[in-house]
Coordinates of C-alpha atoms in Angstrom, one line a residue:
X1 CA -13.1 -13.6 -0.7
X2 CA -12.5 -10.1 -2.0
X3 CA -15.7 -8.1 -1.9
X4 CA -16.2 -4.4 -2.7
X5 CA -17.5 -2.3 0.1
X6 CA -19.5 0.4 -1.8
X7 CA -20.6 0.9 -5.3
X8 CA -21.8 4.4 -6.4
X9 CA -22.5 6.8 -9.2
X10 CA -21.8 10.6 -9.3
X11 CA -23.7 12.5 -12.0
X12 CA -22.4 15.5 -14.0
X13 CA -24.9 17.7 -12.1
X14 CA -23.9 16.6 -8.6
X15 CA -26.5 13.8 -8.0
X16 CA -25.1 10.9 -6.0
X17 CA -26.3 7.4 -5.6
X18 CA -24.7 4.7 -3.4
X19 CA -25.3 1.0 -3.1
X20 CA -26.0 -0.3 -0.5
X21 CA -27.9 2.8 0.6
X22 CA -27.2 4.7 3.8
X23 CA -29.4 7.1 5.7
X24 CA -28.4 10.8 5.5
X25 CA -29.4 13.3 8.1
X26 CA -29.1 16.1 5.6
X27 CA -29.5 16.1 1.8
X28 CA -27.2 17.8 -0.6
X29 CA -24.1 18.0 1.7
X30 CA -22.0 15.7 -0.4
X31 CA -21.0 16.8 -3.9
X32 CA -19.3 14.0 -5.8
X33 CA -17.8 16.4 -8.3
X34 CA -15.4 17.7 -5.7
X35 CA -14.0 14.3 -4.8
X36 CA -10.7 12.8 -6.2
X37 CA -12.4 9.7 -7.6
X38 CA -14.8 11.8 -9.7
X39 CA -12.2 14.3 -11.0
X40 CA -9.6 11.7 -11.7
X41 CA -12.0 9.5 -13.8
X42 CA -13.5 12.5 -15.6
X43 CA -10.3 14.2 -16.6
X44 CA -7.5 11.7 -16.6
X45 CA -3.9 12.3 -15.5
X46 CA -2.8 16.0 -15.8
X47 CA -0.4 18.7 -14.8
X48 CA -2.2 21.5 -12.9
X49 CA -0.8 24.9 -12.1
X50 CA -2.9 27.2 -9.9
X51 CA -2.1 30.9 -10.2
X52 CA -3.7 32.9 -7.4
X53 CA -3.9 36.7 -7.1
X54 CA -2.9 37.8 -3.6
X55 CA -2.8 41.6 -4.2
X56 CA -4.2 44.0 -1.7
X57 CA -7.6 44.2 -3.3
X58 CA -8.2 40.6 -2.6
X59 CA -9.1 41.7 1.0
X60 CA -12.4 43.2 -0.4
X61 CA -15.6 41.2 -0.2
X62 CA -13.9 38.3 1.4
X63 CA -12.2 37.4 -1.9
X64 CA -9.1 36.0 -0.3
X65 CA -11.0 33.5 1.7
X66 CA -13.0 32.5 -1.3
X67 CA -9.9 32.1 -3.4
X68 CA -8.2 29.9 -0.7
X69 CA -11.3 27.7 -0.5
X70 CA -11.3 27.3 -4.3
X71 CA -7.6 26.5 -4.5
X72 CA -7.8 24.0 -1.6
X73 CA -10.8 22.3 -3.2
X74 CA -8.8 21.8 -6.5
X75 CA -5.8 20.5 -4.7
X76 CA -7.9 18.0 -2.7
X77 CA -9.4 16.6 -5.8
X78 CA -6.1 15.6 -7.4
X79 CA -4.6 12.1 -7.2
X80 CA -1.2 10.4 -7.4
X81 CA -1.6 10.3 -11.2
X82 CA -1.4 14.1 -11.3
X83 CA 1.3 16.8 -10.8
X84 CA 0.5 20.2 -9.2
X85 CA 2.0 23.6 -8.4
X86 CA 0.6 26.7 -6.8
X87 CA 1.8 30.1 -7.7
X88 CA 0.8 33.2 -5.7
X89 CA 1.3 36.7 -7.2
X90 CA 0.9 40.4 -6.3
X91 CA 3.8 42.8 -7.1
X92 CA 5.9 39.7 -7.7
X93 CA 5.1 36.0 -8.2
X94 CA 6.5 32.9 -6.4
X95 CA 5.7 29.2 -6.2
X96 CA 4.5 28.3 -2.7
X97 CA 5.0 25.3 -0.5
X98 CA 8.8 25.3 -0.8
X99 CA 8.8 23.8 -4.4
X100 CA 10.2 25.1 -7.7
X101 CA 8.5 22.7 -10.0
X102 CA 5.3 20.5 -10.2
X103 CA 5.1 17.7 -7.6
X104 CA 3.2 14.5 -7.5
X105 CA -0.2 15.0 -5.8
X106 CA 0.3 12.5 -3.0
X107 CA -1.7 13.0 0.2
X108 CA 1.5 14.2 2.0
X109 CA 2.3 16.8 -0.8
X110 CA -1.3 18.0 -0.9
X111 CA -1.4 18.6 2.8
X112 CA 1.8 20.6 2.5
X113 CA 0.3 22.7 -0.3
X114 CA -3.0 23.2 1.5
X115 CA -1.1 24.5 4.6
X116 CA 0.8 27.0 2.4
X117 CA -2.5 28.2 0.8
X118 CA -4.1 28.8 4.2
X119 CA -1.1 31.0 5.1
X120 CA -1.5 33.3 2.1
X121 CA -2.1 37.0 2.8
X122 CA -3.3 39.8 0.5
X123 CA -0.8 42.6 -0.1
X124 CA 0.8 44.5 -2.9
X125 CA 0.1 45.4 -6.6
X126 CA -0.9 43.1 -9.5
X127 CA 1.7 41.7 -11.9
X128 CA 0.2 39.4 -14.5
X129 CA 3.5 39.0 -16.4
X130 CA 5.5 37.6 -13.5
X131 CA 2.6 35.4 -12.5
X132 CA 2.4 33.7 -15.9
X133 CA 6.2 33.6 -16.4
X134 CA 6.6 31.8 -13.0
X135 CA 3.9 29.3 -13.9
X136 CA 5.4 28.4 -17.3
X137 CA 8.9 28.2 -15.7
X138 CA 7.6 25.6 -13.3
X139 CA 6.0 23.6 -16.2
X140 CA 9.2 23.9 -18.3
X141 CA 11.4 22.6 -15.4
X142 CA 9.0 19.8 -14.6
X143 CA 8.9 18.5 -18.2
X144 CA 12.6 18.8 -18.7
X145 CA 13.3 16.7 -15.6
X146 CA 10.7 14.1 -16.9
X147 CA 8.7 14.3 -13.7
X148 CA 5.5 15.3 -15.4
X149 CA 2.3 13.3 -15.8
X150 CA 2.9 13.3 -19.5
X151 CA -0.7 14.2 -20.2
X152 CA -2.8 17.4 -20.5
X153 CA -1.8 20.7 -18.8
X154 CA -4.2 23.0 -17.1
X155 CA -3.2 26.5 -15.9
X156 CA -5.9 28.0 -13.7
X157 CA -5.4 31.8 -13.4
X158 CA -7.5 33.8 -10.9
X159 CA -7.5 37.6 -10.4
X160 CA -9.7 40.3 -9.0
X161 CA -7.8 43.2 -10.5
X162 CA -6.1 44.9 -13.3
X163 CA -2.4 45.1 -14.2
X164 CA -0.8 47.7 -12.0
X165 CA 2.9 46.5 -12.1
X166 CA 5.2 45.0 -14.7
X167 CA 4.7 44.7 -18.4
X168 CA 1.3 45.7 -19.8
X169 CA -1.6 43.8 -21.4
X170 CA 0.0 43.3 -24.9
X171 CA 3.2 41.9 -23.4
X172 CA 1.3 39.6 -21.1
X173 CA -0.8 38.2 -24.0
X174 CA 2.3 37.7 -26.1
X175 CA 4.1 36.0 -23.3
X176 CA 1.3 33.5 -22.8
X177 CA 1.0 32.7 -26.5
X178 CA 4.8 32.4 -26.9
X179 CA 5.1 30.0 -23.9
X180 CA 2.2 27.8 -24.9
X181 CA 3.6 27.7 -28.4
X182 CA 7.0 26.6 -27.0
X183 CA 5.5 23.8 -24.9
X184 CA 3.8 22.5 -28.0
X185 CA 6.8 22.9 -30.4
X186 CA 9.5 21.7 -28.0
X187 CA 7.7 19.0 -25.9
X188 CA 4.5 18.3 -28.0
X189 CA 2.5 19.3 -24.9
X190 CA -0.7 21.4 -25.1
X191 CA -1.5 23.7 -22.2
X192 CA -5.1 24.8 -21.7
X193 CA -5.6 28.1 -19.8
X194 CA -8.6 28.6 -17.6
X195 CA -8.9 32.3 -16.5
X196 CA -11.2 33.6 -13.9
X197 CA -12.1 37.3 -13.3
X198 CA -13.5 37.8 -9.7
X199 CA -15.6 40.8 -9.1
X200 CA -16.7 43.8 -11.2
X201 CA -13.3 45.6 -10.9
X202 CA -11.4 42.6 -12.3
X203 CA -9.8 42.8 -15.8
X204 CA -12.1 41.1 -18.3
X205 CA -10.4 42.1 -21.5
X206 CA -6.9 40.6 -20.9
X207 CA -8.1 37.4 -19.1
X208 CA -10.6 36.7 -21.8
X209 CA -8.2 37.5 -24.6
X210 CA -5.6 35.1 -23.1
X211 CA -8.2 32.3 -22.9
X212 CA -9.6 32.8 -26.4
X213 CA -6.2 33.1 -28.1
X214 CA -5.0 29.8 -26.6
X215 CA -8.2 27.7 -27.0
X216 CA -8.9 28.1 -23.3
X217 CA -11.9 29.2 -21.2
X218 CA -12.6 32.5 -19.4
X219 CA -15.2 32.7 -16.7
X220 CA -16.4 35.9 -15.0
X221 CA -17.4 35.4 -11.3
X222 CA -19.6 38.0 -9.6
X223 CA -18.8 38.9 -6.0
X224 CA -22.3 38.4 -4.7
X225 CA -24.0 35.9 -7.0
X226 CA -21.0 34.0 -8.4
X227 CA -19.4 30.8 -7.0
X228 CA -15.7 30.8 -7.5
X229 CA -15.2 27.4 -5.9
X230 CA -17.6 25.7 -8.4
X231 CA -16.3 27.7 -11.3
X232 CA -12.6 26.8 -10.8
X233 CA -13.3 23.2 -9.8
X234 CA -15.3 22.7 -13.0
X235 CA -12.2 22.8 -15.2
X236 CA -12.4 19.0 -15.5
X237 CA -15.4 19.3 -17.9
X238 CA -13.1 20.2 -20.8
X239 CA -10.9 17.1 -20.3
X240 CA -14.0 15.0 -19.7
X241 CA -15.1 15.8 -23.3
X242 CA -11.7 14.6 -24.6
X243 CA -11.7 11.5 -22.5
X244 CA -15.0 10.4 -24.1
X245 CA -13.3 10.1 -27.5
X246 CA -12.1 6.9 -29.1
X247 CA -9.2 5.0 -27.5
X248 CA -10.2 5.9 -23.9
X249 CA -13.0 3.4 -23.5
X250 CA -11.1 1.3 -21.0
X251 CA -9.8 4.1 -18.9
X252 CA -10.0 3.8 -15.1
X253 CA -8.6 5.9 -12.3
X254 CA -7.3 4.8 -8.9
X255 CA -7.1 6.9 -5.7
X256 CA -4.3 6.7 -3.2
X257 CA -5.3 4.6 -0.2
X258 CA -7.2 6.6 2.4
X259 CA -9.1 6.1 5.6
X260 CA -12.8 5.4 5.1
X261 CA -15.4 7.3 7.2
X262 CA -17.8 4.3 7.0
X263 CA -16.6 2.0 8.5
X264 CA -14.4 4.4 10.4
X265 CA -10.7 3.7 10.4
X266 CA -10.8 1.2 7.6
X267 CA -8.2 1.8 4.9
X268 CA -9.2 1.4 1.3
X269 CA -9.1 2.8 -2.2
X270 CA -11.5 3.7 -5.0
X271 CA -11.4 2.8 -8.6
X272 CA -13.6 4.8 -10.9
X273 CA -14.5 5.2 -14.6
X274 CA -16.3 7.9 -16.6
X275 CA -19.7 7.2 -18.0
X276 CA -20.7 8.5 -21.5
X277 CA -23.6 8.4 -23.9
X278 CA -21.6 7.3 -26.9
X279 CA -24.6 7.3 -29.3
X280 CA -24.0 11.0 -29.8
X281 CA -21.1 13.1 -31.1
X282 CA -19.2 14.2 -29.1
X283 CA -19.8 11.5 -26.5
X284 CA -22.0 13.0 -23.8
X285 CA -20.4 13.0 -20.3
X286 CA -23.0 11.6 -17.8
X287 CA -20.9 11.1 -14.7
X288 CA -18.6 8.7 -12.9
X289 CA -19.2 5.2 -11.6
X290 CA -16.9 4.0 -8.7
X291 CA -16.2 1.0 -6.5
X292 CA -14.5 1.0 -3.0
X293 CA -12.2 -1.8 -2.0
X294 CA -10.6 -2.5 1.3
X295 CA -6.8 -2.6 1.2
X296 CA -6.6 -5.7 3.3
X297 CA -8.6 -7.5 0.7
X298 CA -6.3 -6.2 -2.1
X299 CA -3.3 -7.4 -0.1
X300 CA -4.7 -10.9 -0.3
X301 CA -4.8 -10.6 -4.1
X302 CA -1.5 -8.8 -4.6
X303 CA 0.4 -10.7 -1.9
X304 CA 2.2 -7.5 -0.7
X305 CA 1.8 -4.7 1.8
X306 CA -0.8 -2.2 0.7
X307 CA 1.3 0.7 1.9
X308 CA 4.4 -0.3 0.0
X309 CA 5.9 1.8 -2.7
X310 CA 5.3 -1.1 -5.2
X311 CA 1.6 -0.9 -4.5
X312 CA 1.6 2.9 -4.8
X313 CA 3.3 2.6 -8.2
X314 CA 0.7 0.1 -9.3
X315 CA -2.0 2.8 -8.7
X316 CA 0.0 5.4 -10.6
X317 CA 0.6 3.1 -13.6
X318 CA -3.1 2.0 -13.7
X319 CA -4.2 5.7 -13.6
X320 CA -1.8 7.0 -16.3
X321 CA -2.4 4.3 -18.8
X322 CA -4.3 6.7 -21.1
X323 CA -4.0 10.4 -21.8
X324 CA -7.1 12.0 -23.0
X325 CA -6.7 13.6 -26.5
X326 CA -8.5 16.9 -26.8
X327 CA -9.9 17.3 -30.3
X328 CA -12.7 19.6 -29.5
X329 CA -14.2 21.8 -32.3
X330 CA -14.5 25.6 -31.9
X331 CA -18.2 25.3 -31.3
X332 CA -17.7 22.6 -28.6
X333 CA -15.2 24.9 -26.9
X334 CA -17.6 27.9 -27.1
X335 CA -20.4 25.7 -25.7
X336 CA -18.2 25.0 -22.6
X337 CA -17.5 28.8 -22.3
X338 CA -21.2 29.5 -22.5
X339 CA -22.0 26.8 -19.9
X340 CA -19.6 28.4 -17.4
X341 CA -20.1 32.2 -18.0
X342 CA -23.0 32.7 -20.4
X343 CA -22.8 34.6 -23.7
X344 CA -20.3 37.1 -22.3
X345 CA -17.7 34.3 -21.9
X346 CA -17.9 33.0 -25.4
X347 CA -15.2 33.9 -28.0
X348 CA -17.7 34.6 -30.8
X349 CA -16.3 31.8 -33.1
X350 CA -19.5 29.8 -33.4
X351 CA -23.1 30.8 -34.1
X352 CA -24.4 27.6 -32.4
X353 CA -27.1 27.3 -29.8
X354 CA -24.5 25.4 -27.7
X355 CA -26.3 22.1 -27.4
X356 CA -24.9 18.7 -27.0
X357 CA -22.4 19.4 -24.1
X358 CA -24.6 18.5 -21.1
X359 CA -27.5 16.0 -20.9
X360 CA -30.9 17.7 -21.4
X361 CA -33.8 17.4 -19.0
X362 CA -36.8 15.6 -20.2
X363 CA -39.8 17.8 -19.6
X364 CA -42.2 14.9 -19.4
X365 CA -40.1 12.9 -16.9
X366 CA -39.8 13.5 -13.1
X367 CA -36.4 13.5 -11.4
X368 CA -38.1 12.0 -8.3
X369 CA -37.6 8.3 -7.6
X370 CA -40.5 6.0 -8.2
X371 CA -39.7 3.9 -5.2
X372 CA -38.0 5.6 -2.2
X373 CA -37.0 2.2 -0.7
X374 CA -35.6 0.7 -3.9
X375 CA -31.9 1.0 -2.7
X376 CA -32.7 -0.7 0.6
X377 CA -34.7 -3.4 -1.1
X378 CA -31.7 -4.1 -3.4
X379 CA -29.3 -4.9 -0.6

């Protein structure tokens, strides 16, 4: 008698629907796009390296706290199918958390990284070269030791300043292009760079050039009107487009067992799958559907302890069965850049109107439900 506890859907725009329904005191407090089950299903297994500027200027406008929040949000959304590393840089760069390569994103490892992120302090100059070199060294060591996810690589680089120490802009751009080329030639691995310029004083030219030259995405984030947490945690959208292509139709993602909030104290897991409109090209990412299951119910089916290493390995194998292949066109890439940062963020390679990346709103149709009690009636 194995029954799922909850079934729900998280849309690309943050809308959330759960069956059976539950009363919420406040609306809009829960964003499914920042949950592990959503990111895992929409992006697949991946190696993620976060590179965070901790130079002295990060003290201005509360940027350090915003950067920490963004980094913690990204780490929290990763699952056991992913690998992760966090690099902080100012005058020099270093990997934090006591690691020197990427690690599996288990709950224990994520907690260790989050603690290290919270302890970061702003001080020193800005050395782009050492930051990228440290990030690529971690990737190189991880791949050589065969402890990688084996799938896509995302390098998320955030800065609020300009190069003030170390090699200059041309050397930095050359380093990034050389190291991404080496990953491709030596290991047949493609690294996508997502660069973020925080504030008006941040370097736009170098960070944008790095993204455009490596088929990546650059996003400018304003100190007062921008949202760094949303911008950085939206990197999954690029991988979601790739996951919608042929060969990935049966992909599902499993989350490491965790303690449910409702009912409180109950241990369970979530299996999720991406939802696409495949009648268009490229397939249009609509959101993620998911089902919760209690671990004691799965123990009945599997005949083994839900906390055992064997069960954990099952989750990893199920979630790494498919690696999304990114075959996006230049116009599709530029459309994603436009979506994140407007015309300024595009690389000027396409004269498109940037349609077909996100579902369009029907002007003649209301977003409001026809029957407010429909979910309750459907119990």
